[in-house]
mmCIF file of C-alpha atoms in Angstrom:
data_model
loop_
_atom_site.group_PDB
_atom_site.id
_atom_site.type_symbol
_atom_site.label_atom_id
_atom_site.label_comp_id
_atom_site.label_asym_id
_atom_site.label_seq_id
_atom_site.Cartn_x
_atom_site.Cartn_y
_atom_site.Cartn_z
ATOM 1 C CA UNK A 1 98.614 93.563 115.702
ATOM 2 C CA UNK A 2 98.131 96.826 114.133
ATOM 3 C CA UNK A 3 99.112 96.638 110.320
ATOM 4 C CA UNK A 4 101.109 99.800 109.739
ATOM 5 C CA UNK A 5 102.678 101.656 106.076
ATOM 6 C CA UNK A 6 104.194 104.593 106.253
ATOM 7 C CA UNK A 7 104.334 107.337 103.175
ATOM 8 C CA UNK A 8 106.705 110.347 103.761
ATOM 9 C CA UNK A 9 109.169 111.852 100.474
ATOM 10 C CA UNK A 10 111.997 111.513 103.130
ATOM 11 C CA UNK A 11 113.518 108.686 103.173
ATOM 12 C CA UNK A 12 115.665 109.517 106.725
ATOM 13 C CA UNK A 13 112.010 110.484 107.892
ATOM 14 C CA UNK A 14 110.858 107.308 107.081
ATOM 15 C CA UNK A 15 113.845 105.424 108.638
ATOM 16 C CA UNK A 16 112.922 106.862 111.635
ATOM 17 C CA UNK A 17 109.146 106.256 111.806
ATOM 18 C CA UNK A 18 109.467 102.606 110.836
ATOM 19 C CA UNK A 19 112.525 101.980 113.671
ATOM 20 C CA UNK A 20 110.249 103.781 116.325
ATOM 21 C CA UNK A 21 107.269 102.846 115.506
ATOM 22 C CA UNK A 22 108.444 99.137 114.611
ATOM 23 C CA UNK A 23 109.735 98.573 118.043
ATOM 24 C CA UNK A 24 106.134 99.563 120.198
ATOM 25 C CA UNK A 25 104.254 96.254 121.066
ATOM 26 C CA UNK A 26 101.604 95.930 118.787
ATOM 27 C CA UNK A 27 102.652 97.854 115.964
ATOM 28 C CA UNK A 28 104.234 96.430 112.585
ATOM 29 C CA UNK A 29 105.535 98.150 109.801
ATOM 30 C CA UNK A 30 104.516 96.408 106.600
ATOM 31 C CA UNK A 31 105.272 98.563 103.905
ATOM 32 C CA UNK A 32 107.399 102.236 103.734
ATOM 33 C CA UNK A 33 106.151 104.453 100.268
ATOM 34 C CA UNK A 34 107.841 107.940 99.176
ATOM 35 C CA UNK A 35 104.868 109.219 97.763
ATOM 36 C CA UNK A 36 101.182 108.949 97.315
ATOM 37 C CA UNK A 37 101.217 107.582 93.555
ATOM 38 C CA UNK A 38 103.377 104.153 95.025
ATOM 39 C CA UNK A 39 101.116 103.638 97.997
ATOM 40 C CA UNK A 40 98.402 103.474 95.426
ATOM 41 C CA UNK A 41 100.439 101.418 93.065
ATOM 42 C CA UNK A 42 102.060 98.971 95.135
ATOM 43 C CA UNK A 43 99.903 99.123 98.338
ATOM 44 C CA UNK A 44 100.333 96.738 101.298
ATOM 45 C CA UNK A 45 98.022 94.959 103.591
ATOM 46 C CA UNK A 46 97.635 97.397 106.001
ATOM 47 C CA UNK A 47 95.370 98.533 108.568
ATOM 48 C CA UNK A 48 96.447 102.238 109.205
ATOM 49 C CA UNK A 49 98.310 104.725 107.068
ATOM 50 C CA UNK A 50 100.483 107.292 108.571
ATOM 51 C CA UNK A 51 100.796 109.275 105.824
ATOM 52 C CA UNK A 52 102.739 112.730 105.122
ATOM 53 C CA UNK A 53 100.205 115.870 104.023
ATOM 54 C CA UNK A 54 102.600 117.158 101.636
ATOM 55 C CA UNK A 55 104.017 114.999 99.042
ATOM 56 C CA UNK A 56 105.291 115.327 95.471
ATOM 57 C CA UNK A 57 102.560 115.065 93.038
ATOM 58 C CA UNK A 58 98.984 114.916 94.928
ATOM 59 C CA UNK A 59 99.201 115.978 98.177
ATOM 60 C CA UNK A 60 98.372 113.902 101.523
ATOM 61 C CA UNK A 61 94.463 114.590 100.867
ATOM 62 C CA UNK A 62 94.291 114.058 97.682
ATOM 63 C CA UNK A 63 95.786 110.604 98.055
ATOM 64 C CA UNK A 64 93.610 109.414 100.707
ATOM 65 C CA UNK A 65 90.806 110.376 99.229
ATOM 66 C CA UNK A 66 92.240 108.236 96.373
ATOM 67 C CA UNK A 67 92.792 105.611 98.628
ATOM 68 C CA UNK A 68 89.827 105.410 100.665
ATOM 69 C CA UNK A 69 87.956 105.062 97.274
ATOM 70 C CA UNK A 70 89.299 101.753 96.959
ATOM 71 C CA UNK A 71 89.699 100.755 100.220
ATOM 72 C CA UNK A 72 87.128 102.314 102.479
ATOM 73 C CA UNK A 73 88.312 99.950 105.660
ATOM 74 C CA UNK A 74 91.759 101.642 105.218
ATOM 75 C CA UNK A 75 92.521 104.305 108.827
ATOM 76 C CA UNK A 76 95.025 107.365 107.505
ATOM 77 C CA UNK A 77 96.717 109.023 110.523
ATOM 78 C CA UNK A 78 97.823 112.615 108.389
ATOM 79 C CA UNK A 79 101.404 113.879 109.573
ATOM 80 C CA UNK A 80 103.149 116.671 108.731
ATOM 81 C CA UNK A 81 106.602 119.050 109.876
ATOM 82 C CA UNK A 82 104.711 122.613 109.987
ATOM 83 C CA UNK A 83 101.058 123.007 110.329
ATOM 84 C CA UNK A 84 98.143 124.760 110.582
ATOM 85 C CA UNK A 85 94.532 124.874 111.819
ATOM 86 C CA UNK A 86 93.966 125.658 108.302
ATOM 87 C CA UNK A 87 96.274 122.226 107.508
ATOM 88 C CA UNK A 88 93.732 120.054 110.260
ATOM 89 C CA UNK A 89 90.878 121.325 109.509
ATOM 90 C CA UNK A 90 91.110 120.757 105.674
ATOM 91 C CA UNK A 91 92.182 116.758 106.637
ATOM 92 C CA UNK A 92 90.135 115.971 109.140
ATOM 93 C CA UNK A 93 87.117 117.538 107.209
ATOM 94 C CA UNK A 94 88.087 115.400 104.134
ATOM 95 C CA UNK A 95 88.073 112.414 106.594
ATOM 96 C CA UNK A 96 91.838 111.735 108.541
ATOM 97 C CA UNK A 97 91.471 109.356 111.348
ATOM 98 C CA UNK A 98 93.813 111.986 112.845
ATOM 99 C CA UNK A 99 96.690 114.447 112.766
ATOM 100 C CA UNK A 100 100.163 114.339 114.210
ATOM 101 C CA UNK A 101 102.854 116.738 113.695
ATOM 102 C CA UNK A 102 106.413 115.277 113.257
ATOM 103 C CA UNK A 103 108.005 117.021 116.654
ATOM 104 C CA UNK A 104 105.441 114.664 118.619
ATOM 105 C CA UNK A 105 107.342 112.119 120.885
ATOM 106 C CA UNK A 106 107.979 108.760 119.936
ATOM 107 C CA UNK A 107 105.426 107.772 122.672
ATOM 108 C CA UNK A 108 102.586 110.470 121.522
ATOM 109 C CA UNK A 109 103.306 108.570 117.218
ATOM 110 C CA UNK A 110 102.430 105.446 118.900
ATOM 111 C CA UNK A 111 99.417 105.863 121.134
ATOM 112 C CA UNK A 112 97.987 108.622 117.983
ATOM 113 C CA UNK A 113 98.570 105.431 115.858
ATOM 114 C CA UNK A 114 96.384 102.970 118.675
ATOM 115 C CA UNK A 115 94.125 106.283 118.890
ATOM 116 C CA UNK A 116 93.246 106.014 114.945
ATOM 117 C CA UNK A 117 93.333 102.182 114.784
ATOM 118 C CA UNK A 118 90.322 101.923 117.797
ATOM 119 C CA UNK A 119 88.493 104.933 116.039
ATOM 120 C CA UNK A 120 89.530 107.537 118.560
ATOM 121 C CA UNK A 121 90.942 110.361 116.233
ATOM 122 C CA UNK A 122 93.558 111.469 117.826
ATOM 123 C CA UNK A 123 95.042 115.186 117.727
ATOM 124 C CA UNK A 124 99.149 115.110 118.975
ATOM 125 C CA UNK A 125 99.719 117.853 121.523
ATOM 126 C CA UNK A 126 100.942 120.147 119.009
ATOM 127 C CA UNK A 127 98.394 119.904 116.411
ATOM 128 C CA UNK A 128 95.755 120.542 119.287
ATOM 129 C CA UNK A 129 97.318 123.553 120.041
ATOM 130 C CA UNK A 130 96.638 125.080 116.690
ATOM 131 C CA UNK A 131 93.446 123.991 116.584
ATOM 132 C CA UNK A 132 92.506 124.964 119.659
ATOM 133 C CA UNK A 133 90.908 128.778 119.151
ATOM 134 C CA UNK A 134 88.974 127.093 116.791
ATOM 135 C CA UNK A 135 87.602 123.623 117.816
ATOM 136 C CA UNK A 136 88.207 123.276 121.300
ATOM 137 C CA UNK A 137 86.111 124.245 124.314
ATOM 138 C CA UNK A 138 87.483 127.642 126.017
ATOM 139 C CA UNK A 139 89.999 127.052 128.778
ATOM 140 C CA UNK A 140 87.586 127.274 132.165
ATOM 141 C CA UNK A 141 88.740 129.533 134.489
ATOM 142 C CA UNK A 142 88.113 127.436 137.362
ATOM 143 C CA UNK A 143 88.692 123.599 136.243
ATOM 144 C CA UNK A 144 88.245 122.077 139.680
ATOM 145 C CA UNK A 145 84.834 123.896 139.292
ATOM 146 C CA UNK A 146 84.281 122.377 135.933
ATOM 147 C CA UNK A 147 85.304 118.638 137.113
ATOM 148 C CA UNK A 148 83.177 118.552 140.092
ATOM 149 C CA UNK A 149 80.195 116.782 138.259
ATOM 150 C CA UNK A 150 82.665 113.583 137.725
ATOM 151 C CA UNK A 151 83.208 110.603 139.403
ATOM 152 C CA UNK A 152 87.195 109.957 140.557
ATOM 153 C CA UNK A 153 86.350 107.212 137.904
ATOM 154 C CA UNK A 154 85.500 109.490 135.467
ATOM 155 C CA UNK A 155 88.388 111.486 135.547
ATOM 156 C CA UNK A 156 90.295 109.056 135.212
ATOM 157 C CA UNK A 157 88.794 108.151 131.845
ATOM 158 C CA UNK A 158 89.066 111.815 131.016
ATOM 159 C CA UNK A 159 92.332 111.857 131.529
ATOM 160 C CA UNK A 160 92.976 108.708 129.213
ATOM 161 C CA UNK A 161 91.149 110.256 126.883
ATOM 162 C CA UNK A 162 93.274 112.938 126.721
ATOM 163 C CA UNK A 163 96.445 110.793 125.926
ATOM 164 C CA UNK A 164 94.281 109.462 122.920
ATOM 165 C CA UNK A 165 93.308 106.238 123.900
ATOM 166 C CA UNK A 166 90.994 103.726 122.899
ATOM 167 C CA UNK A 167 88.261 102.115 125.227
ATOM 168 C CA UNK A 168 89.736 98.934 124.976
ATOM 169 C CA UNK A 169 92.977 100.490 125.766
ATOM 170 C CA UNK A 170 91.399 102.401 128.511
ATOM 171 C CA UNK A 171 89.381 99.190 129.794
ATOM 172 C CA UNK A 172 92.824 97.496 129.979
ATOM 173 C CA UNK A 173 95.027 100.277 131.867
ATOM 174 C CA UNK A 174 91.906 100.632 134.382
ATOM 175 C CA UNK A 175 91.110 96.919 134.663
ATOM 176 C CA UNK A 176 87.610 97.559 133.392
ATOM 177 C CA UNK A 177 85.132 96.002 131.323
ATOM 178 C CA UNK A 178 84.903 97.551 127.771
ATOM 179 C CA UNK A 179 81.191 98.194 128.295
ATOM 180 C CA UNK A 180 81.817 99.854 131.460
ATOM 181 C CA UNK A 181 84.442 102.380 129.857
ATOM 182 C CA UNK A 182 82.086 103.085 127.198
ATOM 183 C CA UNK A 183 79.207 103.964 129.275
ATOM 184 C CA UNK A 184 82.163 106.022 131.968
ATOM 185 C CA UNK A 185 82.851 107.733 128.406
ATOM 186 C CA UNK A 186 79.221 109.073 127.514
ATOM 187 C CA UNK A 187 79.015 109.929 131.024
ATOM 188 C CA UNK A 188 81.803 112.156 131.118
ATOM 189 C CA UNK A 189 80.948 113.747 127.101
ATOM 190 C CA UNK A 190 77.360 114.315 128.566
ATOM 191 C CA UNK A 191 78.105 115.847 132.291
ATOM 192 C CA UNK A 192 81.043 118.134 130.109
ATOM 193 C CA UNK A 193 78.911 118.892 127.534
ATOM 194 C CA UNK A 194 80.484 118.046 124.731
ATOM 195 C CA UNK A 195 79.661 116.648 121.536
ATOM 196 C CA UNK A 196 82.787 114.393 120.750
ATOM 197 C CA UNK A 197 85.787 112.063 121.911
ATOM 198 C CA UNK A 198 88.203 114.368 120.542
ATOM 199 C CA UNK A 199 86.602 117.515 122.107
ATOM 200 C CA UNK A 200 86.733 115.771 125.617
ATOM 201 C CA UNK A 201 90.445 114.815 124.879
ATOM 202 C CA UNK A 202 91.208 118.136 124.145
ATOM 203 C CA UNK A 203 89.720 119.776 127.188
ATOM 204 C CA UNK A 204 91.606 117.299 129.363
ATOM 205 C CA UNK A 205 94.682 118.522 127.390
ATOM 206 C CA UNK A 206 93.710 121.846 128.360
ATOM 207 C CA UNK A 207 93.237 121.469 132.192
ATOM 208 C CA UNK A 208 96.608 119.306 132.350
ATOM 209 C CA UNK A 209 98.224 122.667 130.932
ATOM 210 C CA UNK A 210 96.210 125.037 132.791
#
């Protein structure tokens, strides 16, 4: 069971979350803040964070960084209304275990929020978008072309990678052993050449949408 607290200044915003969020197997909401200063103060048991990038007083950053001070363990999935590359960059560099924008589906919150628990970092459609001039791969021109290296196996993984899941999670919806995910995984980083999960996951995104 994933151990969730939400922090958003919205209150109708964090009515929603919790209800959605909530009701996915898996998932509980322990603990809903309005701002960065009462997570700190009153924090929950929790095992993730979704937390809101711009709050009253210190910002979404600034709080986690706060937070991760005294609780390293502690995942923070950033969210926000309106972003920017700018917006990502800056969290992820200061150490988000992802980034979701708030018009993601209710489906996309939950599997971002799996993503960051099982160390994936997930990217929501959306945010990937406006990252992607600057930290994606460039859309191939031929994708079959690009593909043909992998296994039917492998692009299957790819493809679950792309929807930000876990190995575990991926092991599960393929009927596979963890181990054997994890080595499909390096295979597919390594025959794509790329450096990362999250790169790979956004490239899939890419050839879906090409």
């Amino acid at each position: 069971m994933i151990r969730l607290a939400i922090v958003d200044d919205q209150a109708l915003v964090r009515e929603g979350l919790a209800l959605i969020l909530g009701a996915e197997p898996g998932i509980e909401v322990v603990a809903e803040f309005p701002d960065g200063a009462a997570l700190l103060r009153d924090f929950v048991p929790a095992d993730l964070i979704l937390l809101d990038l711009y709050l009253p007083g210190a910002d979404g950053v600034a709080t986690m960084l706060r937070l991760r001070a005294e609780r390293p363990s502690v995942k923070v999935l950033m969210l926000t209304t309106v972003g920017s590359a700018a917006d990502i960059q800056r969290a992820l560099a200061a150490g988000a275990d992802g980034f979701v924008l708030k018009d993601a589906t209710g489906a996309e919150l939950a599997a971002a929020v799996r993503g960051a628990h099982a160390g994936v970092r997930p990217l929501s459609a959306s945010a990937a978008d406006l990252l992607w001039p600057r930290a994606a791969p460039p859309r191939p021109s031929s994708p079959a072309a690009d593909l043909s290296s992998l296994t039917p196996r492998e692009r299957e993984v790819l493809e679950l990678l792309g929807q930000g899941l876990g190995n575990r999670e991926i092991a599960g919806a393929l009927s596979l052993a963890e181990r054997t995910v994890k080595a499909h995984v390096s295979n597919v980083l390594a025959k794509l050449d790329v450096a990362s999960r999250t790169q790979a996951a956004l490239l899939a995104r890419g050839l879906r949408g090409s």
